[in-house]
Short mmCIF file of C-alpha atoms in Angstrom, two decimals:
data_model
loop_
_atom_site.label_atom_id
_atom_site.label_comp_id
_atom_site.label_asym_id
_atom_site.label_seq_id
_atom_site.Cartn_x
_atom_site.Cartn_y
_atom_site.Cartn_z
CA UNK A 1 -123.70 27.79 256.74
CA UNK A 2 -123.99 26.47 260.61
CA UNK A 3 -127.51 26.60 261.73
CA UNK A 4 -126.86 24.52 264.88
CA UNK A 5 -127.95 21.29 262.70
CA UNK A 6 -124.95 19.56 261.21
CA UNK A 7 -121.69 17.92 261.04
CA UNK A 8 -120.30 21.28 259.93
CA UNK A 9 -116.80 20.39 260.77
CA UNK A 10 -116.32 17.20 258.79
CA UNK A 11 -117.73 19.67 255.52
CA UNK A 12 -115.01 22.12 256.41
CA UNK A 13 -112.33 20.11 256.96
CA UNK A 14 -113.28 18.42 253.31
CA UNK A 15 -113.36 21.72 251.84
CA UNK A 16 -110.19 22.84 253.60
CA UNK A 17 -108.53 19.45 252.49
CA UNK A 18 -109.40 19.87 248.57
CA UNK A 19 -107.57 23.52 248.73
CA UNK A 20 -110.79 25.50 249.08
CA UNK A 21 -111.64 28.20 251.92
CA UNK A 22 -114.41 28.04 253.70
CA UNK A 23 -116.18 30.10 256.18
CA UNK A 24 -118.48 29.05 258.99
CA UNK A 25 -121.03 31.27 258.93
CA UNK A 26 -125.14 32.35 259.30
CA UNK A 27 -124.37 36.43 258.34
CA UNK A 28 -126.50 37.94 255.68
CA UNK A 29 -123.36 39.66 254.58
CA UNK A 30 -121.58 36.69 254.12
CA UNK A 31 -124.65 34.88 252.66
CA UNK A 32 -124.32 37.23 249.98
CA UNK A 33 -121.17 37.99 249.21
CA UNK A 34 -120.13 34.17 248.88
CA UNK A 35 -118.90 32.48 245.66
CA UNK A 36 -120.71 29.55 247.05
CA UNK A 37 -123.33 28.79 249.25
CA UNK A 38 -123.40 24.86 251.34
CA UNK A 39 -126.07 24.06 253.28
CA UNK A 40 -125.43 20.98 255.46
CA UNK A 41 -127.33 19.59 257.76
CA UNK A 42 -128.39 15.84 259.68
CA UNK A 43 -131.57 15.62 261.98
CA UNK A 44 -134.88 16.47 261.02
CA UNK A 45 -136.17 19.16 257.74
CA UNK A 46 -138.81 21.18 260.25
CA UNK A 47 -136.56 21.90 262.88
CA UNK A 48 -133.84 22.62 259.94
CA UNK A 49 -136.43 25.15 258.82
CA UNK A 50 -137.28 26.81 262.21
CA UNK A 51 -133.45 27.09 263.47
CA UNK A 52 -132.85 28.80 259.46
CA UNK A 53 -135.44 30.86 260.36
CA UNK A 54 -135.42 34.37 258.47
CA UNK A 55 -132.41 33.67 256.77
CA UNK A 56 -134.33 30.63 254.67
CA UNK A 57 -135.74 34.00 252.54
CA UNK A 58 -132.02 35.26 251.83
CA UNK A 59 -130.89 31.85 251.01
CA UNK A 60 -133.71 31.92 248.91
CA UNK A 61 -132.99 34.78 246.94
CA UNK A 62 -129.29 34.48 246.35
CA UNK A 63 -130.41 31.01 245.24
CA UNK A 64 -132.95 31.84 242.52
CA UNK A 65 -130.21 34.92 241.47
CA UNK A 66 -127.80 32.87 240.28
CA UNK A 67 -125.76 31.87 243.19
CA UNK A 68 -124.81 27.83 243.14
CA UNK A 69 -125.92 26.44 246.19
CA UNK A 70 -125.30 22.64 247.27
CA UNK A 71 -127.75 21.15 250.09
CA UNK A 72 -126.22 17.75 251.44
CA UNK A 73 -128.47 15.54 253.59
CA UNK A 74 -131.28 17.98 255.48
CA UNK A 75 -129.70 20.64 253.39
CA UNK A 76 -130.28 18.88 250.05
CA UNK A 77 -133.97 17.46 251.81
CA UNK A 78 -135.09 21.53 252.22
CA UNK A 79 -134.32 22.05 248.93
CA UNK A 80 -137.96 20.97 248.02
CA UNK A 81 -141.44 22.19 248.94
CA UNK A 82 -142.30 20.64 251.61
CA UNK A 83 -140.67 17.32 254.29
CA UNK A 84 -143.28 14.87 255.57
CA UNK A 85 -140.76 14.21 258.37
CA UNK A 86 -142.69 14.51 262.44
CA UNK A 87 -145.52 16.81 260.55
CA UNK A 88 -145.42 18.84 257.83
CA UNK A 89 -143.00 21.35 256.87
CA UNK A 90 -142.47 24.22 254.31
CA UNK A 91 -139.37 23.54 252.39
CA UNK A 92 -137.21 25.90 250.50
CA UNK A 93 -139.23 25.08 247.50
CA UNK A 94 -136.45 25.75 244.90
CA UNK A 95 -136.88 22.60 243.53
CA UNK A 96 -140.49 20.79 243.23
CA UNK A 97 -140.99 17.63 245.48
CA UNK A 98 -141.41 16.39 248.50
CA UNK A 99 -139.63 14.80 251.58
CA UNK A 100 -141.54 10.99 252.44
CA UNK A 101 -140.55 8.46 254.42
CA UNK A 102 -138.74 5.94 253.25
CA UNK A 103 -141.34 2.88 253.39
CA UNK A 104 -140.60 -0.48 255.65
CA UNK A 105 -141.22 -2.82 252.68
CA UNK A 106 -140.54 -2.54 249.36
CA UNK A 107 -142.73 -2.94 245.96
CA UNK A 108 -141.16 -6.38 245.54
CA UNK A 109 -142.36 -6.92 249.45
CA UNK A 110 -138.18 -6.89 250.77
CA UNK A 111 -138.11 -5.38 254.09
CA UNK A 112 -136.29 -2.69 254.12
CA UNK A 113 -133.88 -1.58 257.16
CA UNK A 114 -134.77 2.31 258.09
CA UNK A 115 -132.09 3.97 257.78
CA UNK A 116 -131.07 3.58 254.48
CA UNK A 117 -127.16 3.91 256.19
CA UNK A 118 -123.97 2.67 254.25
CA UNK A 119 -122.72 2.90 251.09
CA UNK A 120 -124.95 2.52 247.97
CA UNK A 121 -124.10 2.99 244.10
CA UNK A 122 -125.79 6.37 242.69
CA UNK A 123 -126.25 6.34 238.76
CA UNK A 124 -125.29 9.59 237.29
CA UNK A 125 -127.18 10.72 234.21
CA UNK A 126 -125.73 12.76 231.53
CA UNK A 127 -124.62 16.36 232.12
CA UNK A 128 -124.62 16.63 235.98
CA UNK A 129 -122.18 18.71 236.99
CA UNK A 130 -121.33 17.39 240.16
CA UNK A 131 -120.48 14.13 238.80
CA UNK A 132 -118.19 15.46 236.05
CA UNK A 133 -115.35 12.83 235.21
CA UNK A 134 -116.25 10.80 237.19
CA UNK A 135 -117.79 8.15 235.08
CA UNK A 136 -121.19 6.46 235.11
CA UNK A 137 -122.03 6.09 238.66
CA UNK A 138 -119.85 5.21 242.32
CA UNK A 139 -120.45 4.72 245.56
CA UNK A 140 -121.43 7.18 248.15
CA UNK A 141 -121.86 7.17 252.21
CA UNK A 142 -126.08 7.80 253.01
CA UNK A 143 -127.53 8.24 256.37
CA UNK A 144 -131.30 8.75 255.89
CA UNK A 145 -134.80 7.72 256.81
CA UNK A 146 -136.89 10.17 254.66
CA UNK A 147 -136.07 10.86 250.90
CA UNK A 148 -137.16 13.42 248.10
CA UNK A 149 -139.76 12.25 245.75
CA UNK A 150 -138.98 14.79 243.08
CA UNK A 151 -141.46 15.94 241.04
CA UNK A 152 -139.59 18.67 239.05
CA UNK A 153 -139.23 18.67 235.36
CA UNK A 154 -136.76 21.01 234.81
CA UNK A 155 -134.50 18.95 237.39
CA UNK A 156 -131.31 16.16 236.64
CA UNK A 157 -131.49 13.30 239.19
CA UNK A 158 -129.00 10.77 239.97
CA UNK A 159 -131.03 7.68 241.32
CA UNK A 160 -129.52 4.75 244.30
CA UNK A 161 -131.33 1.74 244.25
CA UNK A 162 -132.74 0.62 247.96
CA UNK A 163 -135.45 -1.88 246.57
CA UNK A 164 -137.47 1.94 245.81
CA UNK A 165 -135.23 4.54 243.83
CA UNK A 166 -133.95 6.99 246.22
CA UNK A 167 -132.63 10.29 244.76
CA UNK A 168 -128.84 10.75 245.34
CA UNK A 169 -128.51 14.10 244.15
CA UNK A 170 -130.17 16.82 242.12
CA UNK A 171 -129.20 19.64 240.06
CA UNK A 172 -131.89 22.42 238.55
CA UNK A 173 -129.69 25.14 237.25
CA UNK A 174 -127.08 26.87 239.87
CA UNK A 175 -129.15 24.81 242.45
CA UNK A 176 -127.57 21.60 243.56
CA UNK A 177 -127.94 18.70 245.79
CA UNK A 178 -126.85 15.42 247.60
CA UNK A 179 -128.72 13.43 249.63
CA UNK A 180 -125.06 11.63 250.42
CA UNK A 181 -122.45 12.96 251.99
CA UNK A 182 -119.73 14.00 249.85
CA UNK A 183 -117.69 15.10 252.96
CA UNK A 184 -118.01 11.52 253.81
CA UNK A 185 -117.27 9.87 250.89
CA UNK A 186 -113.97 8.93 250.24
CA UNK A 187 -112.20 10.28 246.78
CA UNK A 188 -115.09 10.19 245.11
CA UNK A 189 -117.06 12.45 247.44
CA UNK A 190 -114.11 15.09 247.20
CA UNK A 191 -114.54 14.84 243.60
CA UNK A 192 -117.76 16.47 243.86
CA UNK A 193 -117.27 18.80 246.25
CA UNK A 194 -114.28 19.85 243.53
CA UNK A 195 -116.82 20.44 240.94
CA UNK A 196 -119.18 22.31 243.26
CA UNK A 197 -115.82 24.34 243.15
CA UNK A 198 -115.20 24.56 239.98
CA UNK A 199 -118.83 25.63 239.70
CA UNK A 200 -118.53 28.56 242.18
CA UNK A 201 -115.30 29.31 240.30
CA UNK A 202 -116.90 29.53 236.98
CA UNK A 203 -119.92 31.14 238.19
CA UNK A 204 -118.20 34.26 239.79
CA UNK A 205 -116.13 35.09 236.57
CA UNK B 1 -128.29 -2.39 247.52
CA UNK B 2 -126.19 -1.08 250.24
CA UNK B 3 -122.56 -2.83 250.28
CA UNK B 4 -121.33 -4.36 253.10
CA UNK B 5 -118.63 -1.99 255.24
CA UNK B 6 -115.33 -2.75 255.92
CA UNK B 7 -114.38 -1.17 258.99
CA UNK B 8 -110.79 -0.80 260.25
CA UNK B 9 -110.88 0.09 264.55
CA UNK B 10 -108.37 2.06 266.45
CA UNK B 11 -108.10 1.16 270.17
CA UNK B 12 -106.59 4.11 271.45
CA UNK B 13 -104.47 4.73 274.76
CA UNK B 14 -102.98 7.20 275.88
CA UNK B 15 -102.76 8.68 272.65
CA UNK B 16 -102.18 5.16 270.59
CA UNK B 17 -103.51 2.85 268.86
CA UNK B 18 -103.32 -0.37 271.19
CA UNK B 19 -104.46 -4.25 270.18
CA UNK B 20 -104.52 -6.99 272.68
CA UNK B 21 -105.90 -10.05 273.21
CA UNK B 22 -109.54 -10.95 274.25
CA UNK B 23 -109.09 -7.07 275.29
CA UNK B 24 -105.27 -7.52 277.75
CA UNK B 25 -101.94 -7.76 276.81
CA UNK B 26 -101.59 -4.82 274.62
CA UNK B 27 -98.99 -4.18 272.64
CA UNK B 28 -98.48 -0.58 270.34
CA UNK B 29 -100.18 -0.17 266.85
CA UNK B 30 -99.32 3.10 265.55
CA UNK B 31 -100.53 6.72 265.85
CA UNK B 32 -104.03 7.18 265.43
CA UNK B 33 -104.31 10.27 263.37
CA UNK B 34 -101.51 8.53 260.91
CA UNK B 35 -103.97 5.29 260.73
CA UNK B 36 -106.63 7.03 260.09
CA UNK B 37 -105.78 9.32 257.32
CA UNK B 38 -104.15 6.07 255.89
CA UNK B 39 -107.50 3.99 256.10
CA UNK B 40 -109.49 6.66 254.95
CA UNK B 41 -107.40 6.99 251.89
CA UNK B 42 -107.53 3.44 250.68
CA UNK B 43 -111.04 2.82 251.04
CA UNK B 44 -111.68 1.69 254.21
CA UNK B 45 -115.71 2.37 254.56
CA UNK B 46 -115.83 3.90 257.83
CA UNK B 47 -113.26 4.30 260.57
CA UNK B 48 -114.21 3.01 264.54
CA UNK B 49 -112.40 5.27 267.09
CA UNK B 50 -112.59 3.60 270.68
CA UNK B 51 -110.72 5.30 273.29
CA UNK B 52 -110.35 2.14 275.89
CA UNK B 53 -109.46 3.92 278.86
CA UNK B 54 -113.09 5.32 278.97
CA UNK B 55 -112.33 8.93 279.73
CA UNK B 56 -114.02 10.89 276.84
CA UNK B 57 -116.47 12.19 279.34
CA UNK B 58 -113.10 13.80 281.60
CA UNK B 59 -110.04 14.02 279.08
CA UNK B 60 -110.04 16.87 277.09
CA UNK B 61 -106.89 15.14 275.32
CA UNK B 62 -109.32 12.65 274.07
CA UNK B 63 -111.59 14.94 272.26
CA UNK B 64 -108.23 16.76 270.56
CA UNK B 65 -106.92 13.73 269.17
CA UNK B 66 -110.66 13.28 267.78
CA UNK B 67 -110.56 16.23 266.31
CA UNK B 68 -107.15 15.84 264.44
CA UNK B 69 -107.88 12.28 263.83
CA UNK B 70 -111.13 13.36 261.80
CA UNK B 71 -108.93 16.31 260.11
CA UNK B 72 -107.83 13.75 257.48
CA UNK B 73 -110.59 11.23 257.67
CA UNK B 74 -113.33 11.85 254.65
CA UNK B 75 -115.46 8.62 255.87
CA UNK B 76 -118.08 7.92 258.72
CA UNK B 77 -116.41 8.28 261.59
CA UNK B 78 -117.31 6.57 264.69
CA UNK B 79 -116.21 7.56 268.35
CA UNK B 80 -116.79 5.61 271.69
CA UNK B 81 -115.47 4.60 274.94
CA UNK B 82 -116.53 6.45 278.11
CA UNK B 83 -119.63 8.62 276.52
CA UNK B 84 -122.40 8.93 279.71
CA UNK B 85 -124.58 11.92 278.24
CA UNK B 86 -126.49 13.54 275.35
CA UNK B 87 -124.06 16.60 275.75
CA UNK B 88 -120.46 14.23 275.44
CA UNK B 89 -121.99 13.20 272.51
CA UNK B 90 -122.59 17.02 271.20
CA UNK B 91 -119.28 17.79 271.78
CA UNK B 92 -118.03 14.75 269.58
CA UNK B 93 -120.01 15.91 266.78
CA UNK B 94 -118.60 19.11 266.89
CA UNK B 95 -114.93 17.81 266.88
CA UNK B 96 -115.73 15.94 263.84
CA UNK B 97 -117.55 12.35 264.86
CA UNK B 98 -120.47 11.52 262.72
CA UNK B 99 -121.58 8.54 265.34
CA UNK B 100 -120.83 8.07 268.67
CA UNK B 101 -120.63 4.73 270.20
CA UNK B 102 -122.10 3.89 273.77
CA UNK B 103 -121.36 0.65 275.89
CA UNK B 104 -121.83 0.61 279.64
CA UNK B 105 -123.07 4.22 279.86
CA UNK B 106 -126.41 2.81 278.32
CA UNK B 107 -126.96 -0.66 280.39
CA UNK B 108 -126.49 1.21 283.37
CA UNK B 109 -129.43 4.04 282.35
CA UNK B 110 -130.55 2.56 278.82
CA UNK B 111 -132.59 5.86 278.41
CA UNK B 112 -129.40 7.63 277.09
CA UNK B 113 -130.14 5.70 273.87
CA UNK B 114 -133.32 7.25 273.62
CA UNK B 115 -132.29 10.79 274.12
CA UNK B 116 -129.16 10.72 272.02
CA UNK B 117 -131.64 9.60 269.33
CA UNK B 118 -134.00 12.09 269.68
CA UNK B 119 -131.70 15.24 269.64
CA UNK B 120 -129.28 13.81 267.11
CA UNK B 121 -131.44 10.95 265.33
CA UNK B 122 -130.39 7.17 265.40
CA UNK B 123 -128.43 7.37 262.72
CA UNK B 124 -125.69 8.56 265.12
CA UNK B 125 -126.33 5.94 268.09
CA UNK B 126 -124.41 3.21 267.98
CA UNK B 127 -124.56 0.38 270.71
CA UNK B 128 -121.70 -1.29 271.45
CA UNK B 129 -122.13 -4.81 272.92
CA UNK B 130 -119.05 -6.72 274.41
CA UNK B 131 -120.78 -9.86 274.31
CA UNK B 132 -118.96 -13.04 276.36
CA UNK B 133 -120.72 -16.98 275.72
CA UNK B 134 -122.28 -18.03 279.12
CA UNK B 135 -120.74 -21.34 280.49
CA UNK B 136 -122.33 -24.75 280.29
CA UNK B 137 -125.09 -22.75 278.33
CA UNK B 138 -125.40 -23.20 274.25
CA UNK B 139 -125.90 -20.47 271.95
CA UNK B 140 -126.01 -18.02 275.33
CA UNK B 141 -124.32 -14.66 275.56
CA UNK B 142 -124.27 -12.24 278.27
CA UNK B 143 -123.57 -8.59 278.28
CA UNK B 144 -120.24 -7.76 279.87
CA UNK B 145 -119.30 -4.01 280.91
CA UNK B 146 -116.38 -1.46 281.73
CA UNK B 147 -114.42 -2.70 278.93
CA UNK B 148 -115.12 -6.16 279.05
CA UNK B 149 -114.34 -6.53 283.22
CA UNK B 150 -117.68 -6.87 284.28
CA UNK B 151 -120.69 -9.82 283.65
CA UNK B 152 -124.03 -8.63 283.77
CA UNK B 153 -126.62 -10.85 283.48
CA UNK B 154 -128.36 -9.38 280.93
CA UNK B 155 -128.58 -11.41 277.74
CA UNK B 156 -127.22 -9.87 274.64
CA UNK B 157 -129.98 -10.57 271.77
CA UNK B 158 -132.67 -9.47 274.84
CA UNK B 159 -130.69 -5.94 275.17
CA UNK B 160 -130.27 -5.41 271.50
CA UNK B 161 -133.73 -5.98 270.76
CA UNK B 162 -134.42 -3.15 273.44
CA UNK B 163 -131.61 -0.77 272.34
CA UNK B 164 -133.19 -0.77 268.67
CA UNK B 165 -136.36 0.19 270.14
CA UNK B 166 -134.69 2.75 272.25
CA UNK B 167 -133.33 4.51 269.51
CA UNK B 168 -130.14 2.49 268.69
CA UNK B 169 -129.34 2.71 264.59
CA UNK B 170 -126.95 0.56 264.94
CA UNK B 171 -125.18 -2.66 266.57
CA UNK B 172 -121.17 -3.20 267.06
CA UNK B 173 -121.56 -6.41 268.05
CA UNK B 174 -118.15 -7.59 269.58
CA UNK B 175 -117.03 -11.26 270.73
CA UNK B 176 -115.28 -10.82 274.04
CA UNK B 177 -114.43 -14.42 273.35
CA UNK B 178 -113.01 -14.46 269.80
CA UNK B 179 -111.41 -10.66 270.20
CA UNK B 180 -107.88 -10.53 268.86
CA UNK B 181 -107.50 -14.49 268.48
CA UNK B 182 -107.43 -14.04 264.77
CA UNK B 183 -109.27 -17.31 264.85
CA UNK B 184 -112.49 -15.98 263.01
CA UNK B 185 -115.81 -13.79 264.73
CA UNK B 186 -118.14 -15.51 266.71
CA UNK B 187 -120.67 -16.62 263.69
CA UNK B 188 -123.40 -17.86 266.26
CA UNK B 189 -124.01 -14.93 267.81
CA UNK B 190 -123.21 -12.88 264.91
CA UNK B 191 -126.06 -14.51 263.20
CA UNK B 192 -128.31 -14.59 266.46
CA UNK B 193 -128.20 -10.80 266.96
CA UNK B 194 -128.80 -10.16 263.27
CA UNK B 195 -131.58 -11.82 263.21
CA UNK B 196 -133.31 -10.66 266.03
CA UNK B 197 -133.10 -6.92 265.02
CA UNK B 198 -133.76 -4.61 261.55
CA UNK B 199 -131.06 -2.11 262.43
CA UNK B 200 -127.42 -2.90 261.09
CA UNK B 201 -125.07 -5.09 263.03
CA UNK B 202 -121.12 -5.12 262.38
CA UNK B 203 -119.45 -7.99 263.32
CA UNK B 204 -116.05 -7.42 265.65
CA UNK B 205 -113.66 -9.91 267.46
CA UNK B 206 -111.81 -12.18 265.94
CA UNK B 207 -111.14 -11.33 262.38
CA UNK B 208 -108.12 -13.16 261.01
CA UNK B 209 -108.13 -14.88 257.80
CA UNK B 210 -110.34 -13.06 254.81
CA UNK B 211 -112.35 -15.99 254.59
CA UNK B 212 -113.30 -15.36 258.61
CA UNK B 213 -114.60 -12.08 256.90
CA UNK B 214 -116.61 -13.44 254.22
CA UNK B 215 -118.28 -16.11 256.72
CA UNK B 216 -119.07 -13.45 258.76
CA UNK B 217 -120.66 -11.48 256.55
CA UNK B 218 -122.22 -14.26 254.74
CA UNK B 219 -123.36 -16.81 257.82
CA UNK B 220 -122.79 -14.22 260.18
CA UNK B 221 -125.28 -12.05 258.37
CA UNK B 222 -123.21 -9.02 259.27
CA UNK B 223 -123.64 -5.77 257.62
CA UNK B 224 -120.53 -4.79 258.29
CA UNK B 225 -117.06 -6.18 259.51
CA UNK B 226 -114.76 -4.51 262.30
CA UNK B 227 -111.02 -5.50 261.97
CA UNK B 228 -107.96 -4.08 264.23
CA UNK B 229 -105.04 -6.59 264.26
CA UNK B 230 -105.19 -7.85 260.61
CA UNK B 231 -104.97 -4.09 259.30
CA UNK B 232 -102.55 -2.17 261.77
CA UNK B 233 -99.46 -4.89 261.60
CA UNK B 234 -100.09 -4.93 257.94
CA UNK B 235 -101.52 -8.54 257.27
CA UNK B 236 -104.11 -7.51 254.65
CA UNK B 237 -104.44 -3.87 253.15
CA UNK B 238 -108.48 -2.90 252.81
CA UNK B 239 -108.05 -3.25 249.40
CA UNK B 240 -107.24 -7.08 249.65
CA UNK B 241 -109.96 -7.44 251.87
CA UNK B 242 -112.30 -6.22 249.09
CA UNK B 243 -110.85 -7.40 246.32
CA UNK B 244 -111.07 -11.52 248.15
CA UNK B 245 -114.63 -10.50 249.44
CA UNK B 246 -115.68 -9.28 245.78
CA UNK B 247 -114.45 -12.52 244.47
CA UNK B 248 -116.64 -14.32 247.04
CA UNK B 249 -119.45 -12.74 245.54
CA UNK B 250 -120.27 -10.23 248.57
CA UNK B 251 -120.95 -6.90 247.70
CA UNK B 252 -118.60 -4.52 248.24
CA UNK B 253 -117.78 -0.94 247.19
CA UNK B 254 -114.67 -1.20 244.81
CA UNK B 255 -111.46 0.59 245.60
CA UNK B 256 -109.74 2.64 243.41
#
C-alpha cells in the first residue's frame, strides 16, 4: 500500500527482485482482493494514521479475516493500539501495545544514541514464520526513535538488544510485523519477505 | 548493540564511478549500478551514492541512474551531491534513496536540515562535512564547500554540533586531507567530532590498510567506515574487511 509515507519503491523493487508481483496501490478493491497485504511506512504513526484515513477500517477487516498482513517500520508501529509519538494516536489495534519513545539512557545508565539506526542482531523465538530457516537470530537494518512495548499475550516477538529490548518483529496469527526493514536487509531480509510469500501463498490455497 | 557499518562509496560522474586524490585527478572505477548490486550482495552495510558534479538538483540523468542503481541494492542507500531543497530530497526517496546527503546546500541556509527533518525525520538527513586541518593551528578543522574548492571559516566540530540540533541524524565526516591517500582517516578529528555529538558519525578519507579501519573505528570512535579506492580496484572484498575487523574484536555483522 502507498499512503504518501514510505520508501515504497525500495519494498517493490525487493519484492520484484525475490520473483513476487507487487502492486502499488490504496484501492479498496485491491485491498481486498490481495493475497497479501504490506504496509510500509517511515515518519511518524499519527500522521501514518490520518493520511490511511478511512481505509485503516478496511485494512482492518481484511486483517482480522484472515488476510496476512506485514507492517514494516510505521507500518509494523500501527499495528498496535495506540503511538506515543508528537501526541497520542489511535493505532490499528490488531495487536495489544503501545508505541514509546525509545529512552536517552538506559537501565544500566548507557546513553543511548536516538535513533536506534544500523544494524542490530534480532533473536528469533521458536515458530515465527517470518524467520523460518533461517536459524536462531541475524542481523537486520533499523531506523527508529519510538518502539512497540507489546503487551499482547497471544503474540511471538523477536527481541534486538539496544541496552532496553526493542521488538524486531511480531507475529499474532495472519498478522505480522518488522520493526526492520527487510527491504533493506541484505539476504537475510529477502529471506523474510520470501516467507511472508510463502505465507500469502499458503494462505490463499 | 548496533554493529559498526561498513560502507563502500561511489563517486559518480558523468555516469561513473570516479576516485581521485584528496578529491582531483580522477581516474574510472566502474559502473555504478554494477558496483552497487555487487556491494549489496556481499554484505556491504549500506551503499554511499555521491554524484560529484553536484547537479542532482538540474540532471534528470542523475536521478535515473539512482533509480537503477537502487533496483539491485537491498541495503540503506544513501544519495548526495548537489541536493538544495526539501522537494530534491522527495524526489530521491521516491527513486529509491533511503537518506539523502547534504553538504554546501546546508552551510549556506543550515535551515534545510531542519526542514528535511521535519517532513522526512532525521533518520534520512545526513550531513556531509568535507573537513580540511587549518594551518599552523593543532587539532583545527575548517569546513570546506562546493566539493572541497572552497574554505569557510566555519569550524567543523562547531557546525556539527549545530547540524545535530538542526535535525541532522547523521555525520559523514570526510578528511579533505587524508581522502584517497590510502594512508589511514584522519583519527583526530574523527575522534573530535564523535565526541562532540550523540548522532552517528562515519569516518571517510583515507582508508587504506584494514588496520586504518579498525583504528578508526576503534580511536576514531567511528560508527561507521566509508571506503572507495580499497573496494572498487579490488584491494579488499567487504568480506575481508569484516572478517580482519571481527578478529580485532569490533563488532561487525557477519557475512555469509
Amino acid at each position: 500500500m502507498d499512503y504518501g509515507v514510505g520508501n515504497v519503491k525500495s519494498v517493490i523493487n525487493a519484492i520484484n527482485h525475490i520473483g513476487c508481483e507487487a502492486k502499488v496501490s490504496c484501492e479498496i478493491s485491491d485491498i481486498e482482493t490481495a493475497d497479501g497485504i504490506i504496509l510500509p511506512g517511515v515518519g511518524a504513526c499519527g500522521y501514518a494514521m490520518t493520511v490511511l484515513g478511512d481505509l485503516s477500517e478496511v485494512v482492518r477487516s481484511v486483517a482480522l479475516n484472515g488476510k496476512p498482513l506485514l507492517g514494516i517500520c510505521v507500518g509494523f508501529q500501527l499495528l498496535f493500539d495506540e503511538s506515543y509519538e508528537h501526541g497520542v494516536h489511535k493505532g490499528l489495534g490488531l495487536v495489544s501495545g503501545k508505541v514509546i519513545p525509545i529512552p536517552s539512557t538506559a537501565p544500566n545508565g548507557g546513553r543511548l544514541s536516538i535513533p536506534h539506526m544500523g544494524w542490530n542482531l534480532v533473536n528469533f523465538p521458536d515458530d515465527m514464520e517470518l524467520f523460518d530457516g533461517l536459524g536462531d537470530g541475524k542481523h537486520f537494518a533499523f531506523a527508529n526513535s519510538y518502539y512497540a512495548d507489546i503487551s499482547d499475550a497471544d503474540a511471538k516477538v523477536a527481541y534486538t538488544n539496544y541496552g532496553i529490548d526493542i521488538a524486531g518483529a511480531v507475529q499474532k496469527g495472519n498478522i505480522f510485523g518488522c520493526q526492520f526493514h527487510p527491504e533493506k536487509s541484505g539476504e537475510d531480509g529477502l529471506n523474510v519477505l520470501r516467507n511472508f510469500d510463502r505465507i500469502c501463498k499458503r494462505n490463499k490455497q | 548493540m548496533l554493529t559498526k557499518r561498513i560502507i563502500p562509496c561511489l563517486d559518480v560522474k558523468d555516469n561513473r564511478v570516479v576516485k581521485g586524490v584528496n578529491f582531483l585527478n580522477l581516474r574510472d572505477a566502474g559502473d555504478p549500478v554494477e558496483l552497487g548490486a555487487r556491494y549489496s550482495a556481499e554484505g556491504a552495510d549500506e551503499l554511499v551514492f555521491l554524484d560529484i558534479t553536484a547537479t542532482i538538483r538540474s540532471n534528470r540523468t542523475i536521478v535515473e541512474l539512482v533509480e537503477k542503481v537502487a533496483k539491485n541494492v537491498f541495503i540503506p542507500f544513501t544519495v548526495g551531491g548537489g541536493i538544495t531543497k526539501v522537494d530534491e530530497i522527495g524526489l530521491l526517496l521516491r527513486s529509491g534513496a533511503d537518506k539523502c546527503s547534504i553538504n554546501t546546500a546546508a552551510v549556506m541556509n543550515p535551515n534545510l536540515l531542519a526542514e528535511a527533518a521535519q517532513r522526512f525525520g532525521n533518520q534520512c538527513v545526513v550531513l556531509a562535512i568535507d573537513a580540511k586541518r587549518t594551518e599552523g593551528k593543532k587539532d583545527k578543522w575548517h569546513v570546506t564547500v562546493k566539493a572541497g574548492s572552497e574554505p569557510t571559516d566555519i569550524d567543523v566540530i562547531e557546525w556539527a554540533v549545530k547540524a545535530q540540533k538542526l535535525g541532522a541524524g547523521e555525520i559523514l565526516l570526510t578528511s579533505m586531507d587524508a581522502d584517497g591517500t590510502k594512508e589511514g582517516y584522519d583519527l583526530e578529528l574523527t575522534a573530535a567530532v564523535s565526541d562532540a555529538v550523540d548522532i552517528p558519525v562515519i569516518a571517510s578519507g583515507g582508508a587504506g590498510t584494514l588496520a586504518s579501519l579498525a583504528e578508526v573505528l576503534d580511536k576514531g570512535k567511528a560508527d561507521a567506515v566509508l571506503a572507495a579506492s580499497i573496494f572498487h580496484f579490488g584491494e579488499y572484498t567487504v568480506k575481508d574487511t569484516k572478517d580482519f575487523l571481527a578478529s580485532k574484536g569490533i563488532p561487525i555483522r557477519p557475512v555469509g
